Amino acid sequence: MSSIKKALLQSPVPFLVAKRFRGKINVQKPRKPHFERQLLLDISKPFYGPPKNSLPDIELCTNKSTRFAKREIDNPFERILAKECLDWFNTSKMVVFLHVNSISMEDKTPIFAALKKNDMHLRTYGKKIVSMATKGTRYEVINQLFTSHQNVIFGQPENAAKMFKILRKTPQLVVMGGIIQDKLLSKNDLVEYSKLPSLDVVRSQLCSVLQSAGSCLVGQLNQNQQMLVSHLEKHIEIQNKPTDNASTSTESES
Amino acid sequence: MSIPYSGTIRRSGGVVSAIGKQLRGVNLKAAKRITVKFDPFGENVTHTRNFLHYLSSPKIILTNPNCSLKTEIVCDRSEPTIDIALVPSIAETAKLNKVTFKSGNLTCLELLQLLNKHISSLAPEDQITNTIQTKLEKKKGKKK
């Protein structure tokens, strides 16, 4: 910019430029300021507040301590953690809540590793995060469990038996309850669920139960005929036996 | 005419330091087995769970490694309880077999205070064993 100025001819500009020359200054009819100037003026106007005699006494107190009033600060990191927690709840079909007694990370890490090998994830979330995550969702009842120290295991329902086997080794981690396929189960229910055989086996058992009515009827209808047939067969056998004995004895004689 | 001084000289440190003070005085030598039973979905189990968490800390377990701490979860909405079975030798002298705390309406601090009152007071005192003297100490003794 300055190089362009050097190339062009510069007209002489005075150092001081006069604003006013004598005359009366206009105070009573000021002209309307530019929009932006008016904006700045409005922003910088002083604010004096209501008069002190119209306020209730509590606001006049000079001893207000903000220490006791808990200010609720919106923390974006907490929101992120709450969202992550809710994602875990939604994506895992099995969620198990554990009560944690005093345990060192040295003892906890093998459990964490063993669970991870079986496709289960042991995670810790605080009470505030979980309450933020579950507010308004169907998981809201969980907040009752989060009163002391607790951990959560997220996984799939097939691994329930393995989970109990792994947790048996640490008495410090205690199963309190769980959610399996959107159903809240108590500890005893969870144990029973883990003892059930796999879904295919149970389905086959159901099929056999449904079939049993028909097959029972068929069996009963055929019972008499089958008994008759079996008696006749035995009869034939008995009849054939003495003739066999007779033939063998004659052969030995000869 | 002035009012004579009343009140404390030192301020209390709050519930947390009171709990810490009780925990320092816990001695489980008289206990054989501690069973804590609670329903996780109950409304009044916070203090029981916190008490359980404190009891399971390594420092307190070190006072008696033979004492086993068992946690039972029940699902029938019953009140939380803490059962402590005493060591047979101490049970004979104290004429108590076991101590039960019904902790539905007790706070963590009260539970610890009761524990100290009933169990830690029954703990047998440590017997001073003969320490092995090092050569240096023996020489010093001889010189004197």
Tab-separated table of N, CA and C in Angstrom, chain A residues 43-161:
chain	number	residue	atom	x	y	z
A	43	ILE	N	-24.654	0.287	23.955
A	43	ILE	CA	-23.987	-0.787	24.707
A	43	ILE	C	-23.267	-0.222	25.915
A	44	SER	N	-22.662	0.939	25.766
A	44	SER	CA	-21.824	1.459	26.852
A	44	SER	C	-22.606	2.300	27.833
A	45	LYS	N	-23.957	2.373	27.705
A	45	LYS	CA	-24.743	3.160	28.680
A	45	LYS	C	-24.564	2.568	30.070
A	46	PRO	N	-24.424	3.363	31.137
A	46	PRO	CA	-24.280	2.817	32.507
A	46	PRO	C	-25.608	2.295	33.012
A	47	PHE	N	-25.533	1.230	33.851
A	47	PHE	CA	-26.749	0.638	34.415
A	47	PHE	C	-26.711	0.833	35.922
A	48	TYR	N	-27.708	1.515	36.472
A	48	TYR	CA	-27.682	1.829	37.896
A	48	TYR	C	-28.518	0.887	38.749
A	49	GLY	N	-29.434	0.117	38.198
A	49	GLY	CA	-30.206	-0.829	39.002
A	49	GLY	C	-31.348	-0.163	39.733
A	50	PRO	N	-32.192	-0.990	40.402
A	50	PRO	CA	-33.345	-0.428	41.110
A	50	PRO	C	-32.881	0.323	42.363
A	51	PRO	N	-33.669	1.306	42.842
A	51	PRO	CA	-33.278	2.053	44.048
A	51	PRO	C	-33.309	1.154	45.263
A	52	LYS	N	-32.378	1.394	46.224
A	52	LYS	CA	-32.190	0.481	47.351
A	52	LYS	C	-33.415	0.412	48.249
A	53	ASN	N	-34.227	1.489	48.288
A	53	ASN	CA	-35.382	1.446	49.190
A	53	ASN	C	-36.503	0.577	48.633
A	54	SER	N	-36.449	0.203	47.337
A	54	SER	CA	-37.508	-0.645	46.791
A	54	SER	C	-37.140	-2.118	46.858
A	55	LEU	N	-35.905	-2.418	47.245
A	55	LEU	CA	-35.489	-3.826	47.291
A	55	LEU	C	-35.900	-4.446	48.617
A	56	PRO	N	-36.163	-5.782	48.654
A	56	PRO	CA	-36.374	-6.449	49.947
A	56	PRO	C	-35.050	-6.520	50.707
A	57	ASP	N	-35.143	-6.677	52.022
A	57	ASP	CA	-33.945	-6.597	52.874
A	57	ASP	C	-32.889	-7.626	52.527
A	58	ILE	N	-33.351	-8.777	52.024
A	58	ILE	CA	-32.373	-9.854	51.806
A	58	ILE	C	-31.376	-9.467	50.735
A	59	GLU	N	-31.807	-8.644	49.775
A	59	GLU	CA	-30.851	-8.298	48.722
A	59	GLU	C	-29.903	-7.191	49.157
A	60	LEU	N	-30.236	-6.472	50.247
A	60	LEU	CA	-29.363	-5.413	50.727
A	60	LEU	C	-28.227	-5.957	51.565
A	61	CYS	N	-28.311	-7.274	51.953
A	61	CYS	CA	-27.317	-7.836	52.863
A	61	CYS	C	-25.944	-7.850	52.217
A	62	THR	N	-24.934	-7.441	52.970
A	62	THR	CA	-23.584	-7.397	52.414
A	62	THR	C	-22.795	-8.666	52.722
A	63	ASN	N	-23.421	-9.601	53.466
A	63	ASN	CA	-22.707	-10.810	53.891
A	63	ASN	C	-23.031	-12.006	53.039
A	64	LYS	N	-23.466	-11.769	51.824
A	64	LYS	CA	-23.892	-12.907	51.006
A	64	LYS	C	-22.680	-13.777	50.681
A	65	SER	N	-22.711	-15.061	51.163
A	65	SER	CA	-21.593	-15.947	50.822
A	65	SER	C	-22.046	-16.891	49.725
A	66	THR	N	-21.336	-16.866	48.611
A	66	THR	CA	-21.702	-17.728	47.490
A	66	THR	C	-21.174	-19.146	47.694
A	67	ARG	N	-20.427	-19.338	48.792
A	67	ARG	CA	-19.834	-20.654	49.035
A	67	ARG	C	-20.902	-21.721	49.229
A	68	PHE	N	-21.982	-21.351	49.956
A	68	PHE	CA	-22.969	-22.374	50.300
A	68	PHE	C	-23.948	-22.648	49.172
A	69	ALA	N	-24.048	-21.705	48.234
A	69	ALA	CA	-24.974	-21.934	47.123
A	69	ALA	C	-24.249	-22.709	46.044
A	70	LYS	N	-24.773	-23.917	45.718
A	70	LYS	CA	-24.095	-24.740	44.701
A	70	LYS	C	-24.452	-24.211	43.324
A	71	ARG	N	-23.432	-23.716	42.649
A	71	ARG	CA	-23.705	-23.196	41.316
A	71	ARG	C	-23.673	-24.348	40.330
A	72	GLU	N	-24.711	-24.462	39.518
A	72	GLU	CA	-24.744	-25.540	38.534
A	72	GLU	C	-24.058	-25.054	37.276
A	73	ILE	N	-22.898	-25.642	37.046
A	73	ILE	CA	-22.130	-25.232	35.871
A	73	ILE	C	-22.324	-26.287	34.800
A	74	ASP	N	-22.591	-25.857	33.590
A	74	ASP	CA	-22.759	-26.818	32.506
A	74	ASP	C	-21.379	-27.209	31.986
A	75	ASN	N	-21.001	-28.477	32.192
A	75	ASN	CA	-19.677	-28.942	31.808
A	75	ASN	C	-19.797	-29.775	30.546
A	76	PRO	N	-19.229	-29.338	29.439
A	76	PRO	CA	-19.401	-30.105	28.199
A	76	PRO	C	-18.780	-31.491	28.259
A	77	PHE	N	-17.703	-31.647	29.035
A	77	PHE	CA	-17.075	-32.965	29.139
A	77	PHE	C	-18.018	-33.943	29.813
A	78	GLU	N	-18.741	-33.439	30.830
A	78	GLU	CA	-19.706	-34.319	31.492
A	78	GLU	C	-20.799	-34.732	30.530
A	79	ARG	N	-21.182	-33.804	29.653
A	79	ARG	CA	-22.224	-34.155	28.678
A	79	ARG	C	-21.720	-35.232	27.732
A	80	ILE	N	-20.455	-35.115	27.341
A	80	ILE	CA	-19.879	-36.112	26.430
A	80	ILE	C	-19.850	-37.479	27.103
A	81	LEU	N	-19.422	-37.495	28.387
A	81	LEU	CA	-19.363	-38.767	29.116
A	81	LEU	C	-20.744	-39.371	29.279
A	82	ALA	N	-21.729	-38.508	29.532
A	82	ALA	CA	-23.102	-39.007	29.711
A	82	ALA	C	-23.606	-39.619	28.413
A	83	LYS	N	-23.254	-38.996	27.296
A	83	LYS	CA	-23.687	-39.530	25.996
A	83	LYS	C	-23.024	-40.877	25.752
A	84	GLU	N	-21.734	-40.965	26.101
A	84	GLU	CA	-21.014	-42.236	25.915
A	84	GLU	C	-21.647	-43.330	26.758
A	85	CYS	N	-21.996	-42.966	28.001
A	85	CYS	CA	-22.616	-43.943	28.905
A	85	CYS	C	-23.937	-44.434	28.337
A	86	LEU	N	-24.728	-43.488	27.826
A	86	LEU	CA	-26.027	-43.883	27.263
A	86	LEU	C	-25.854	-44.769	26.033
A	87	ASP	N	-24.813	-44.487	25.227
A	87	ASP	CA	-24.533	-45.340	24.065
A	87	ASP	C	-24.221	-46.752	24.500
A	88	TRP	N	-23.403	-46.884	25.551
A	88	TRP	CA	-23.070	-48.212	26.079
A	88	TRP	C	-24.336	-48.940	26.526
A	89	PHE	N	-25.222	-48.209	27.208
A	89	PHE	CA	-26.472	-48.824	27.680
A	89	PHE	C	-27.307	-49.308	26.511
A	90	ASN	N	-27.320	-48.504	25.435
A	90	ASN	CA	-28.212	-48.854	24.324
A	90	ASN	C	-27.651	-49.971	23.463
A	91	THR	N	-26.312	-50.056	23.362
A	91	THR	CA	-25.761	-51.049	22.439
A	91	THR	C	-25.544	-52.411	23.090
A	92	SER	N	-25.466	-52.479	24.416
A	92	SER	CA	-25.205	-53.791	25.019
A	92	SER	C	-26.493	-54.386	25.540
A	93	LYS	N	-26.722	-55.668	25.139
A	93	LYS	CA	-27.968	-56.324	25.526
A	93	LYS	C	-27.932	-56.739	26.994
A	94	MET	N	-26.721	-56.889	27.554
A	94	MET	CA	-26.624	-57.269	28.965
A	94	MET	C	-25.821	-56.214	29.703
A	95	VAL	N	-26.404	-55.691	30.779
A	95	VAL	CA	-25.717	-54.700	31.609
A	95	VAL	C	-25.787	-55.208	33.036
A	96	VAL	N	-24.632	-55.362	33.690
A	96	VAL	CA	-24.621	-55.896	35.053
A	96	VAL	C	-24.004	-54.854	35.971
A	97	PHE	N	-24.647	-54.623	37.107
A	97	PHE	CA	-24.168	-53.624	38.059
A	97	PHE	C	-23.487	-54.321	39.227
A	98	LEU	N	-22.278	-53.878	39.538
A	98	LEU	CA	-21.512	-54.491	40.621
A	98	LEU	C	-21.297	-53.495	41.739
A	99	HIS	N	-21.346	-53.995	42.978
A	99	HIS	CA	-20.921	-53.187	44.119
A	99	HIS	C	-19.438	-53.463	44.333
A	100	VAL	N	-18.685	-52.390	44.506
A	100	VAL	CA	-17.233	-52.515	44.580
A	100	VAL	C	-16.784	-52.310	46.008
A	101	ASN	N	-16.168	-53.331	46.606
A	101	ASN	CA	-15.486	-53.131	47.876
A	101	ASN	C	-14.074	-52.662	47.582
A	102	SER	N	-13.324	-52.387	48.631
A	102	SER	CA	-11.999	-51.831	48.428
A	102	SER	C	-11.136	-52.835	47.678
A	103	ILE	N	-10.674	-52.471	46.479
A	103	ILE	CA	-9.862	-53.390	45.673
A	103	ILE	C	-8.794	-52.583	44.972
A	104	SER	N	-7.578	-53.138	44.901
A	104	SER	CA	-6.515	-52.382	44.237
A	104	SER	C	-6.549	-52.674	42.746
A	105	MET	N	-5.990	-51.749	41.958
A	105	MET	CA	-5.980	-51.947	40.504
A	105	MET	C	-5.194	-53.197	40.137
A	106	GLU	N	-4.233	-53.560	41.036
A	106	GLU	CA	-3.430	-54.758	40.791
A	106	GLU	C	-4.314	-55.997	40.743
A	107	ASP	N	-5.321	-56.011	41.615
A	107	ASP	CA	-6.227	-57.164	41.639
A	107	ASP	C	-7.330	-57.035	40.607
A	108	LYS	N	-7.627	-55.791	40.233
A	108	LYS	CA	-8.759	-55.576	39.324
A	108	LYS	C	-8.365	-55.817	37.887
A	109	THR	N	-7.091	-55.575	37.542
A	109	THR	CA	-6.695	-55.654	36.138
A	109	THR	C	-6.864	-57.055	35.542
A	110	PRO	N	-6.523	-58.157	36.265
A	110	PRO	CA	-6.762	-59.470	35.662
A	110	PRO	C	-8.242	-59.725	35.371
A	111	ILE	N	-9.110	-59.214	36.232
A	111	ILE	CA	-10.545	-59.378	36.003
A	111	ILE	C	-10.963	-58.613	34.756
A	112	PHE	N	-10.448	-57.388	34.664
A	112	PHE	CA	-10.744	-56.562	33.499
A	112	PHE	C	-10.303	-57.267	32.222
A	113	ALA	N	-9.078	-57.856	32.292
A	113	ALA	CA	-8.545	-58.528	31.103
A	113	ALA	C	-9.364	-59.771	30.762
A	114	ALA	N	-9.718	-60.540	31.799
A	114	ALA	CA	-10.481	-61.772	31.559
A	114	ALA	C	-11.848	-61.454	30.953
A	115	LEU	N	-12.454	-60.377	31.465
A	115	LEU	CA	-13.767	-60.010	30.924
A	115	LEU	C	-13.630	-59.536	29.482
A	116	LYS	N	-12.537	-58.807	29.219
A	116	LYS	CA	-12.349	-58.272	27.873
A	116	LYS	C	-12.162	-59.399	26.868
A	117	LYS	N	-11.472	-60.482	27.320
A	117	LYS	CA	-11.257	-61.615	26.414
A	117	LYS	C	-12.581	-62.246	26.020
A	118	ASN	N	-13.566	-62.134	26.936
A	118	ASN	CA	-14.874	-62.713	26.646
A	118	ASN	C	-15.852	-61.685	26.126
A	119	ASP	N	-15.327	-60.603	25.575
A	119	ASP	CA	-16.172	-59.611	24.915
A	119	ASP	C	-17.111	-58.895	25.894
A	120	MET	N	-16.618	-58.652	27.110
A	120	MET	CA	-17.398	-57.883	28.088
A	120	MET	C	-16.544	-56.717	28.562
A	121	HIS	N	-17.176	-55.615	28.868
A	121	HIS	CA	-16.430	-54.415	29.222
A	121	HIS	C	-16.798	-53.934	30.607
A	122	LEU	N	-15.762	-53.816	31.479
A	122	LEU	CA	-15.969	-53.349	32.852
A	122	LEU	C	-15.677	-51.863	32.892
A	123	ARG	N	-16.694	-51.065	33.204
A	123	ARG	CA	-16.492	-49.621	33.169
A	123	ARG	C	-16.977	-48.991	34.453
A	124	THR	N	-16.371	-47.839	34.771
A	124	THR	CA	-16.774	-47.098	35.965
A	124	THR	C	-17.355	-45.759	35.537
A	125	TYR	N	-18.563	-45.457	36.013
A	125	TYR	CA	-19.142	-44.137	35.784
A	125	TYR	C	-19.647	-43.608	37.114
A	126	GLY	N	-19.534	-42.296	37.312
A	126	GLY	CA	-19.962	-41.713	38.577
A	126	GLY	C	-21.460	-41.530	38.629
A	127	LYS	N	-21.945	-41.202	39.835
A	127	LYS	CA	-23.389	-41.075	40.046
A	127	LYS	C	-23.959	-39.953	39.203
A	128	LYS	N	-23.219	-38.829	39.115
A	128	LYS	CA	-23.745	-37.657	38.418
A	128	LYS	C	-23.863	-37.933	36.929
A	129	ILE	N	-22.825	-38.584	36.378
A	129	ILE	CA	-22.814	-38.857	34.945
A	129	ILE	C	-23.967	-39.796	34.595
A	130	VAL	N	-24.137	-40.830	35.428
A	130	VAL	CA	-25.182	-41.812	35.121
A	130	VAL	C	-26.564	-41.172	35.238
A	131	SER	N	-26.732	-40.302	36.235
A	131	SER	CA	-28.049	-39.664	36.365
A	131	SER	C	-28.310	-38.744	35.185
A	132	MET	N	-27.244	-38.082	34.700
A	132	MET	CA	-27.402	-37.239	33.509
A	132	MET	C	-27.737	-38.078	32.288
A	133	ALA	N	-27.089	-39.246	32.198
A	133	ALA	CA	-27.277	-40.074	31.015
A	133	ALA	C	-28.664	-40.705	30.991
A	134	THR	N	-29.160	-41.106	32.184
A	134	THR	CA	-30.407	-41.866	32.195
A	134	THR	C	-31.642	-40.997	32.419
A	135	LYS	N	-31.441	-39.682	32.541
A	135	LYS	CA	-32.603	-38.820	32.815
A	135	LYS	C	-33.534	-38.845	31.625
A	136	GLY	N	-34.802	-39.182	31.875
A	136	GLY	CA	-35.769	-39.165	30.790
A	136	GLY	C	-35.807	-40.435	29.973
A	137	THR	N	-34.817	-41.338	30.164
A	137	THR	CA	-34.856	-42.601	29.419
A	137	THR	C	-35.501	-43.672	30.290
A	138	ARG	N	-35.596	-44.888	29.725
A	138	ARG	CA	-36.224	-45.968	30.498
A	138	ARG	C	-35.273	-46.574	31.524
A	139	TYR	N	-34.015	-46.101	31.554
A	139	TYR	CA	-33.051	-46.662	32.509
A	139	TYR	C	-33.018	-45.881	33.811
A	140	GLU	N	-34.024	-45.034	34.028
A	140	GLU	CA	-33.908	-44.112	35.157
A	140	GLU	C	-33.847	-44.807	36.513
A	141	VAL	N	-34.428	-46.027	36.617
A	141	VAL	CA	-34.449	-46.700	37.922
A	141	VAL	C	-33.069	-47.084	38.409
A	142	ILE	N	-32.106	-47.107	37.477
A	142	ILE	CA	-30.753	-47.526	37.837
A	142	ILE	C	-30.145	-46.612	38.887
A	143	ASN	N	-30.572	-45.342	38.874
A	143	ASN	CA	-29.934	-44.378	39.772
A	143	ASN	C	-30.021	-44.782	41.229
A	144	GLN	N	-31.015	-45.631	41.559
A	144	GLN	CA	-31.138	-46.071	42.957
A	144	GLN	C	-29.944	-46.886	43.401
A	145	LEU	N	-29.304	-47.583	42.427
A	145	LEU	CA	-28.188	-48.454	42.780
A	145	LEU	C	-26.906	-47.672	42.983
A	146	PHE	N	-26.850	-46.465	42.421
A	146	PHE	CA	-25.583	-45.736	42.408
A	146	PHE	C	-25.460	-44.861	43.645
A	147	THR	N	-25.310	-45.497	44.828
A	147	THR	CA	-25.197	-44.703	46.047
A	147	THR	C	-23.834	-44.812	46.692
A	148	SER	N	-23.116	-45.885	46.418
A	148	SER	CA	-21.793	-46.048	47.039
A	148	SER	C	-20.799	-46.225	45.890
A	149	HIS	N	-19.868	-47.142	45.987
A	149	HIS	CA	-18.944	-47.383	44.877
A	149	HIS	C	-19.486	-48.501	44.000
A	150	GLN	N	-19.505	-48.287	42.695
A	150	GLN	CA	-20.034	-49.324	41.814
A	150	GLN	C	-19.349	-49.303	40.458
A	151	ASN	N	-19.387	-50.470	39.814
A	151	ASN	CA	-18.888	-50.629	38.453
A	151	ASN	C	-19.967	-51.272	37.605
A	152	VAL	N	-19.832	-51.105	36.294
A	152	VAL	CA	-20.837	-51.643	35.384
A	152	VAL	C	-20.135	-52.523	34.362
A	153	ILE	N	-20.746	-53.674	34.059
A	153	ILE	CA	-20.214	-54.532	32.998
A	153	ILE	C	-21.201	-54.500	31.840
A	154	PHE	N	-20.685	-54.168	30.648
A	154	PHE	CA	-21.529	-54.160	29.452
A	154	PHE	C	-21.146	-55.339	28.591
A	155	GLY	N	-22.128	-56.119	28.150
A	155	GLY	CA	-21.791	-57.269	27.310
A	155	GLY	C	-23.011	-57.822	26.625
A	156	GLN	N	-22.873	-59.062	26.150
A	156	GLN	CA	-23.988	-59.753	25.489
A	156	GLN	C	-24.475	-60.878	26.382
A	157	PRO	N	-25.768	-61.222	26.309
A	157	PRO	CA	-26.323	-62.172	27.284
A	157	PRO	C	-25.723	-63.569	27.217
A	158	GLU	N	-25.037	-63.924	26.073
A	158	GLU	CA	-24.500	-65.287	25.981
A	158	GLU	C	-23.401	-65.509	26.996
A	159	ASN	N	-22.725	-64.417	27.428
A	159	ASN	CA	-21.555	-64.577	28.277
A	159	ASN	C	-21.864	-64.490	29.762
A	160	ALA	N	-23.127	-64.610	30.122
A	160	ALA	CA	-23.486	-64.414	31.532
A	160	ALA	C	-22.821	-65.452	32.430
A	161	ALA	N	-22.803	-66.722	31.970
A	161	ALA	CA	-22.226	-67.777	32.813
A	161	ALA	C	-20.735	-67.551	33.014
